[in-house]
Coordinates of N, CA and C (backbone and C1' of nucleotides) in Angstrom, one line a residue:
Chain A
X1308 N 12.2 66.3 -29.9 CA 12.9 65.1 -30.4 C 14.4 65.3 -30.0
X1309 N 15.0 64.3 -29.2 CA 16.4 64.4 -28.8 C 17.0 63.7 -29.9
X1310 N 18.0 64.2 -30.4 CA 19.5 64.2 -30.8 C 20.4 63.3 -30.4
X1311 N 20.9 62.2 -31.4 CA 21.9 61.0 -30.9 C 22.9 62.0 -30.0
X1312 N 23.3 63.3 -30.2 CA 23.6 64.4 -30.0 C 23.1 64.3 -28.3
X1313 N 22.2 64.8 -27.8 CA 21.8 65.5 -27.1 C 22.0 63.9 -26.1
X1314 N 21.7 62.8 -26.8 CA 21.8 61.1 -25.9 C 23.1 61.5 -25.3
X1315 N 24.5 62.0 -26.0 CA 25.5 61.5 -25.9 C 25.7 62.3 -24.6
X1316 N 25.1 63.5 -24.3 CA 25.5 64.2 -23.2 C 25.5 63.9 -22.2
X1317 N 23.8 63.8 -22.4 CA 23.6 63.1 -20.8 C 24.3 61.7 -20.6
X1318 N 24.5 61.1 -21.3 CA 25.3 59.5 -21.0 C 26.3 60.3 -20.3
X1319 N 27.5 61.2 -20.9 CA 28.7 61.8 -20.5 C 28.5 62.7 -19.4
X1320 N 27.4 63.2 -19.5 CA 27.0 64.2 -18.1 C 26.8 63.1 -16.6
X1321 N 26.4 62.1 -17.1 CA 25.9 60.7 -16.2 C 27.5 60.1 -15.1
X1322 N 28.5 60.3 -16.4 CA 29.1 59.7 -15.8 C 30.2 60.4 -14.5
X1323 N 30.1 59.0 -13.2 CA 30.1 59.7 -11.8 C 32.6 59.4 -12.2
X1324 N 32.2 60.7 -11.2 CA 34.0 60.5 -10.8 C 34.3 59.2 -10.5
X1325 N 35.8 59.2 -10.9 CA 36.5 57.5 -10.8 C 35.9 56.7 -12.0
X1326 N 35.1 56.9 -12.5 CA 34.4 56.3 -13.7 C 34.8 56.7 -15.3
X1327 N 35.0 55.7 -15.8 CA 35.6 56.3 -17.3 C 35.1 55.0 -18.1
X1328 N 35.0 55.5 -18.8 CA 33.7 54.6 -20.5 C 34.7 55.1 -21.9
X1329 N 34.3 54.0 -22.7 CA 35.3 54.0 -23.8 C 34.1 55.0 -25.0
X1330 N 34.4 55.5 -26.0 CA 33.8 56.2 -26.9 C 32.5 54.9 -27.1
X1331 N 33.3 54.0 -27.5 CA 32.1 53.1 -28.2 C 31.4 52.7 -26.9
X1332 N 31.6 52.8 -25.6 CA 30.4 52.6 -24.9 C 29.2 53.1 -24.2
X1333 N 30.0 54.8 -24.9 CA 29.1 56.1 -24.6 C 28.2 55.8 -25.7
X1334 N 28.6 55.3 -27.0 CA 27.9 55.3 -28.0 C 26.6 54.0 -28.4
X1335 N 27.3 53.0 -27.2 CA 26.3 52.6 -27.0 C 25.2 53.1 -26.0
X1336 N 25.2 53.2 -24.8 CA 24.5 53.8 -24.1 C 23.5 55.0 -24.3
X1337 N 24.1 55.5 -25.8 CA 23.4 56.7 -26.2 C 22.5 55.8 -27.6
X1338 N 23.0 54.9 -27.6 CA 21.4 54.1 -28.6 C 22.4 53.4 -29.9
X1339 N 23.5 53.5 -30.1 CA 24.5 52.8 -31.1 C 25.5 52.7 -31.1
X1340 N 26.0 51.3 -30.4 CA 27.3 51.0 -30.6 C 28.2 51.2 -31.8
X1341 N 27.5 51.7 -32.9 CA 28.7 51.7 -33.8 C 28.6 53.0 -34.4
X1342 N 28.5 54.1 -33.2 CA 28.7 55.3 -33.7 C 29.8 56.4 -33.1
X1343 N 30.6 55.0 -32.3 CA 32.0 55.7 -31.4 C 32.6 57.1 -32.0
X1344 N 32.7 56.9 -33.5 CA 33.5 57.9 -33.8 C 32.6 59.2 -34.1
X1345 N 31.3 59.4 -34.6 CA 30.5 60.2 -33.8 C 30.6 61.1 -32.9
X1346 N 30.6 60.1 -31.7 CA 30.5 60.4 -30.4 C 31.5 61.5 -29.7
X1347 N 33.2 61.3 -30.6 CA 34.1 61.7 -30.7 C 33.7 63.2 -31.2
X1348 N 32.7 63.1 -32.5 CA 32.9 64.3 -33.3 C 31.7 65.5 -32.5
X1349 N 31.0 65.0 -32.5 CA 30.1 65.8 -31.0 C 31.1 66.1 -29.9
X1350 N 31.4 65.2 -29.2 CA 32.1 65.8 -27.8 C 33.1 66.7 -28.4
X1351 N 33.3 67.0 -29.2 CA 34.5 68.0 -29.9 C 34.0 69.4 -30.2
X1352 N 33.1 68.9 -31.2 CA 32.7 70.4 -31.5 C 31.5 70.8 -30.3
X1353 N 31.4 70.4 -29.1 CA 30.1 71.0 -28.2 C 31.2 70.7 -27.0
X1354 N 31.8 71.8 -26.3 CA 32.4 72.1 -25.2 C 31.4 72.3 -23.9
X1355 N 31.4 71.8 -23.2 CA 30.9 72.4 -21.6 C 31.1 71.9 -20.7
X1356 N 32.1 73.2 -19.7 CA 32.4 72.4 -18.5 C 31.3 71.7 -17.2
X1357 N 29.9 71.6 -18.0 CA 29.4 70.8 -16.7 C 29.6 69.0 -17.6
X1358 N 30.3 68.9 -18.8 CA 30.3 67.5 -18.9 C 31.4 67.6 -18.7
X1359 N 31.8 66.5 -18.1 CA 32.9 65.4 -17.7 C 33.6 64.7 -18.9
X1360 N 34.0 65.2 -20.0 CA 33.9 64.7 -21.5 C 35.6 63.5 -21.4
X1361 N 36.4 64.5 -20.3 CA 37.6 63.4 -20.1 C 37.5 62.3 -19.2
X1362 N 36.3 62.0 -19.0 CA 36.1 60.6 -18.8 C 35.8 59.9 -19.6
X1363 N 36.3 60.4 -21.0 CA 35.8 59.3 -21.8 C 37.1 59.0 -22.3
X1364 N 37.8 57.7 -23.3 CA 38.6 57.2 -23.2 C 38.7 56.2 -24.7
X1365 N 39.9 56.3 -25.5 CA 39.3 54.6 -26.2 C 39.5 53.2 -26.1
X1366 N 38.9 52.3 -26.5 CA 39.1 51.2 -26.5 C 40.0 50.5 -26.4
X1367 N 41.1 50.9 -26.7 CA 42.3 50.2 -26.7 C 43.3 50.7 -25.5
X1368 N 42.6 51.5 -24.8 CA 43.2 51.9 -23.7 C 43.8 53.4 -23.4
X1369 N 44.3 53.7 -24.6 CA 45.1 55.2 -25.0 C 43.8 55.8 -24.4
X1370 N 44.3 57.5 -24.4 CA 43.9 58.3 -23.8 C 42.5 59.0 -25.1
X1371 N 43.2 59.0 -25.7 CA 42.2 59.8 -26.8 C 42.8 61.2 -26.6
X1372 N 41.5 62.1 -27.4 CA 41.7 63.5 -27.6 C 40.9 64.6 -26.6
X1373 N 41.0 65.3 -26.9 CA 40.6 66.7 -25.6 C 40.5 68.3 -26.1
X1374 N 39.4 68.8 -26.2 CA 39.6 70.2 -26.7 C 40.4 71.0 -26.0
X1375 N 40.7 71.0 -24.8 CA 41.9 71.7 -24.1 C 42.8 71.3 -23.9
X1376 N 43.2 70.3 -24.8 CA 44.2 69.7 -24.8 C 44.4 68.0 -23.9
X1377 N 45.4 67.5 -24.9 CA 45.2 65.9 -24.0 C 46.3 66.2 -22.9
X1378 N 47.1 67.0 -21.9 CA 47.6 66.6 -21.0 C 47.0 67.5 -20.0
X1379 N 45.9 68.0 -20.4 CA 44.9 68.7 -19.5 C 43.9 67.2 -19.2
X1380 N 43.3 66.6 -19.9 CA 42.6 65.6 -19.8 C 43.1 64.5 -19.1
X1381 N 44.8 63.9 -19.4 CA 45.2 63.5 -18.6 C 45.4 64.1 -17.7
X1382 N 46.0 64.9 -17.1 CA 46.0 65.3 -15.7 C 44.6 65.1 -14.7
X1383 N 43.2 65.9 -15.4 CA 41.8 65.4 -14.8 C 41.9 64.0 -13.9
X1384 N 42.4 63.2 -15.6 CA 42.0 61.5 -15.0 C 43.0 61.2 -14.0
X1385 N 44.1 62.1 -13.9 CA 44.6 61.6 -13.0 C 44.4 62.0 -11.7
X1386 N 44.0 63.0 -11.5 CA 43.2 64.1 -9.9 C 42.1 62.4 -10.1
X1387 N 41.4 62.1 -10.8 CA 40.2 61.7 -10.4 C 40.2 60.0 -9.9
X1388 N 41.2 59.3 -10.9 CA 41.6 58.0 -11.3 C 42.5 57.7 -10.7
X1389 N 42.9 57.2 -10.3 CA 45.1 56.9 -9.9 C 45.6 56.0 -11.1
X1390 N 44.9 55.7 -12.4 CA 45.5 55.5 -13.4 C 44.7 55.6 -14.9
X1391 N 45.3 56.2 -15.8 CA 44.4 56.4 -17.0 C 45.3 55.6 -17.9
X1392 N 45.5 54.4 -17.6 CA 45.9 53.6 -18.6 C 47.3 53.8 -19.1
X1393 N 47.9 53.7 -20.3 CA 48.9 53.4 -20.9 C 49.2 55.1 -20.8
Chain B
dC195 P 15.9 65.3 -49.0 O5' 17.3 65.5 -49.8 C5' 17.1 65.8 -51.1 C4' 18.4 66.1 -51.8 C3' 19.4 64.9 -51.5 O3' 20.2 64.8 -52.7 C1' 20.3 66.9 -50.7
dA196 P 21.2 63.5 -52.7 O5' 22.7 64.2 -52.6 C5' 23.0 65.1 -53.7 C4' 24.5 65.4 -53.6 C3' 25.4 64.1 -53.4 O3' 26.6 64.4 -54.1 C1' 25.6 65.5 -51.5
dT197 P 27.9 63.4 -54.1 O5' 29.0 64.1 -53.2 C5' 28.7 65.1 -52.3 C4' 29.9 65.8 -51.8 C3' 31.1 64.9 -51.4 O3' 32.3 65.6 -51.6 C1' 30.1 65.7 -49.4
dT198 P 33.7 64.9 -51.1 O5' 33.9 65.5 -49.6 C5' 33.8 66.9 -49.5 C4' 34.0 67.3 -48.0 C3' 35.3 66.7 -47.5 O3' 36.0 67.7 -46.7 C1' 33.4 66.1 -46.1
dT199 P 37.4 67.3 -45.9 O5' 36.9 67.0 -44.5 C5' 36.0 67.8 -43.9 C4' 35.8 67.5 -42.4 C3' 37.0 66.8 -41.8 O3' 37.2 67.3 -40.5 C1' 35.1 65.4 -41.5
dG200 P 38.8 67.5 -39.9 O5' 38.7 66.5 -38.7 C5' 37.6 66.5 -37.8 C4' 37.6 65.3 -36.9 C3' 38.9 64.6 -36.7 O3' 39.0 64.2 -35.3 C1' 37.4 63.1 -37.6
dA201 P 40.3 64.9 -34.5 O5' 40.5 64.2 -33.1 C5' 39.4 64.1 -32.3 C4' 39.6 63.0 -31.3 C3' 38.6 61.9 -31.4 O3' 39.1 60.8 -30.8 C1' 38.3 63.2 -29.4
dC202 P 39.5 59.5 -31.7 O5' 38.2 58.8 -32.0 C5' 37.2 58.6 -31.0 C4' 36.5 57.2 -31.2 C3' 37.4 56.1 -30.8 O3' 36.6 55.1 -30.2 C1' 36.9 55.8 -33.0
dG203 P 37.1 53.7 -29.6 O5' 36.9 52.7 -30.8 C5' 35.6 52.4 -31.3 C4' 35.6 51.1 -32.1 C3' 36.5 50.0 -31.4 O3' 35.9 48.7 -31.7 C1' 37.3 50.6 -33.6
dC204 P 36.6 47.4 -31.0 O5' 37.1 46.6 -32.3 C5' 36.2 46.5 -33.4 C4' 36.9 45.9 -34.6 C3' 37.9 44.8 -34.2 O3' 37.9 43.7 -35.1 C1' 39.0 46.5 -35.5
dC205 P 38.6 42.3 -34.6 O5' 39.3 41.9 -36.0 C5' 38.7 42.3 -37.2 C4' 39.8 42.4 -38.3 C3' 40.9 41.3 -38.1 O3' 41.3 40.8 -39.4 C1' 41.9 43.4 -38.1
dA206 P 42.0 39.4 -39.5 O5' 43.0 39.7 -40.8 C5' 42.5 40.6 -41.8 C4' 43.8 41.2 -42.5 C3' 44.9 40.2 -42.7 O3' 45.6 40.5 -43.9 C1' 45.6 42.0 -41.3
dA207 P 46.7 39.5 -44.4 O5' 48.1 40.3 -44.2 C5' 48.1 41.7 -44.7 C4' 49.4 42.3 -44.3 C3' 50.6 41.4 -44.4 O3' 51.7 42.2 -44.8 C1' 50.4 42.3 -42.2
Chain C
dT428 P 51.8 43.5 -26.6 O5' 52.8 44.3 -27.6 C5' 54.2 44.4 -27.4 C4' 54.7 45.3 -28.4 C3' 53.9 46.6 -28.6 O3' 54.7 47.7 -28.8 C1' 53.9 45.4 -30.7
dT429 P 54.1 49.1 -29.0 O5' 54.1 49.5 -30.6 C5' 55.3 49.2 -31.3 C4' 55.2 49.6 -32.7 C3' 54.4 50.8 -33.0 O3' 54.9 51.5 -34.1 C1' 53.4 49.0 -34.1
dT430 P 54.4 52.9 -34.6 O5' 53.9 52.7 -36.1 C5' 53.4 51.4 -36.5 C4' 53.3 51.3 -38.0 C3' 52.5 52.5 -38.6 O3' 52.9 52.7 -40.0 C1' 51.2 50.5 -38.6
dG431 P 52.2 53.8 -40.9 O5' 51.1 53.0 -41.6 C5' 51.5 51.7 -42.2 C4' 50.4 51.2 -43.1 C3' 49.5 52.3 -43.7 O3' 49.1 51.8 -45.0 C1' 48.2 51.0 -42.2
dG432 P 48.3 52.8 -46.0 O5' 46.9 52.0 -46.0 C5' 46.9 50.6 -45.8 C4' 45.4 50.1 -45.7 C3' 44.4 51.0 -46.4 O3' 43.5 50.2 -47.1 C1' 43.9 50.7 -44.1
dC433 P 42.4 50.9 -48.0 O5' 41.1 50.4 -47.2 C5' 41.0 49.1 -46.7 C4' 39.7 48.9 -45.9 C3' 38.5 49.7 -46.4 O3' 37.4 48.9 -46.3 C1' 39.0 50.3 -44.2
dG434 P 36.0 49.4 -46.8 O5' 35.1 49.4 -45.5 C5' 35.2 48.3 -44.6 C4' 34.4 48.5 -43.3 C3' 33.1 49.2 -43.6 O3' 32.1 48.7 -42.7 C1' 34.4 50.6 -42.2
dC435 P 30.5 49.1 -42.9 O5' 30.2 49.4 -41.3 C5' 31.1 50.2 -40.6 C4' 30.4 51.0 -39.6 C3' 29.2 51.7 -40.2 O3' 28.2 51.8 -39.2 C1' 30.9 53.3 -39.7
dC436 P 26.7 52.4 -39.6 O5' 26.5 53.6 -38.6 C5' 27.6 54.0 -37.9 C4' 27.3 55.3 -37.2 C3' 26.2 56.1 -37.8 O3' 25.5 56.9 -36.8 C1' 28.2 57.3 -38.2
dA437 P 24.1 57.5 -37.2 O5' 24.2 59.0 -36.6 C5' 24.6 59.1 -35.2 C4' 25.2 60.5 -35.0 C3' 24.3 61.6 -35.4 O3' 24.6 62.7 -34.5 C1' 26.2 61.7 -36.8
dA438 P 23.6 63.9 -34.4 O5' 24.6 65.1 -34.6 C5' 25.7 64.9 -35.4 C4' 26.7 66.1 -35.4 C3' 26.1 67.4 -35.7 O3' 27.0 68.5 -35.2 C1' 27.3 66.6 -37.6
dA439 P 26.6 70.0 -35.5 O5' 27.6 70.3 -36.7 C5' 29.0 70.0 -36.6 C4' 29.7 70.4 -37.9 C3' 29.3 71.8 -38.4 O3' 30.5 72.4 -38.9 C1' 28.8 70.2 -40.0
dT440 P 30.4 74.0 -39.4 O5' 30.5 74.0 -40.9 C5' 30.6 72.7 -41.6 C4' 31.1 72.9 -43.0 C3' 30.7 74.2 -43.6 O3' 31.6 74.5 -44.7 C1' 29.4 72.5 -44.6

DNA sequence: CATTTGACGCCAA
DNA sequence: TTTGGCGCCAAAT
């Protein structure tokens, strides 16, 4: 039995370079739109560098958070992106 | 099983 | 535009 948990990876694992998705659209994709903050609290407490976890982003544009910190995350998006927003 | 937690989202002021 | 507050949810305790 997979785990809203275990959805949210592979969505995050899914996603290709240059590509960035807002919490609440990983959380849809993973089976519920209205479990953005969730989605937050998993990608937090489960680190691995084979997900891509700073391609994820919030809705309002800001950058969000990062277990190794957010100007490591920004920086990522910016190697990958030529803009991560505000 | 009951509570707490927090990388979120949205709206009113 | 910036803040504050409230709702929502899966995990962790």
């Amino acid at each position: 039995m997979i785990s809203f948990k275990q959805k949210v990876f592979s969505v995050v694992r899914g996603i290709l370079a240059g590509e960035v998705l807002t919490y609440k659209e990983v959380a849809k994709r993973a089976g519920n739109e209205k479990a953005a903050r969730a989605v937050g609290a998993i990608l937090r407490t489960n680190f691995d560098p084979k997900i891509p976890c700073h391609r994820v982003v919030k809705s309002d544009g800001t950058i969000g958070g990062y277990n190794r910190g957010v100007s490591e995350k920004r920086r990522k998006l910016r190697r990958e992106n030529a803009m991560v927003g505000k």
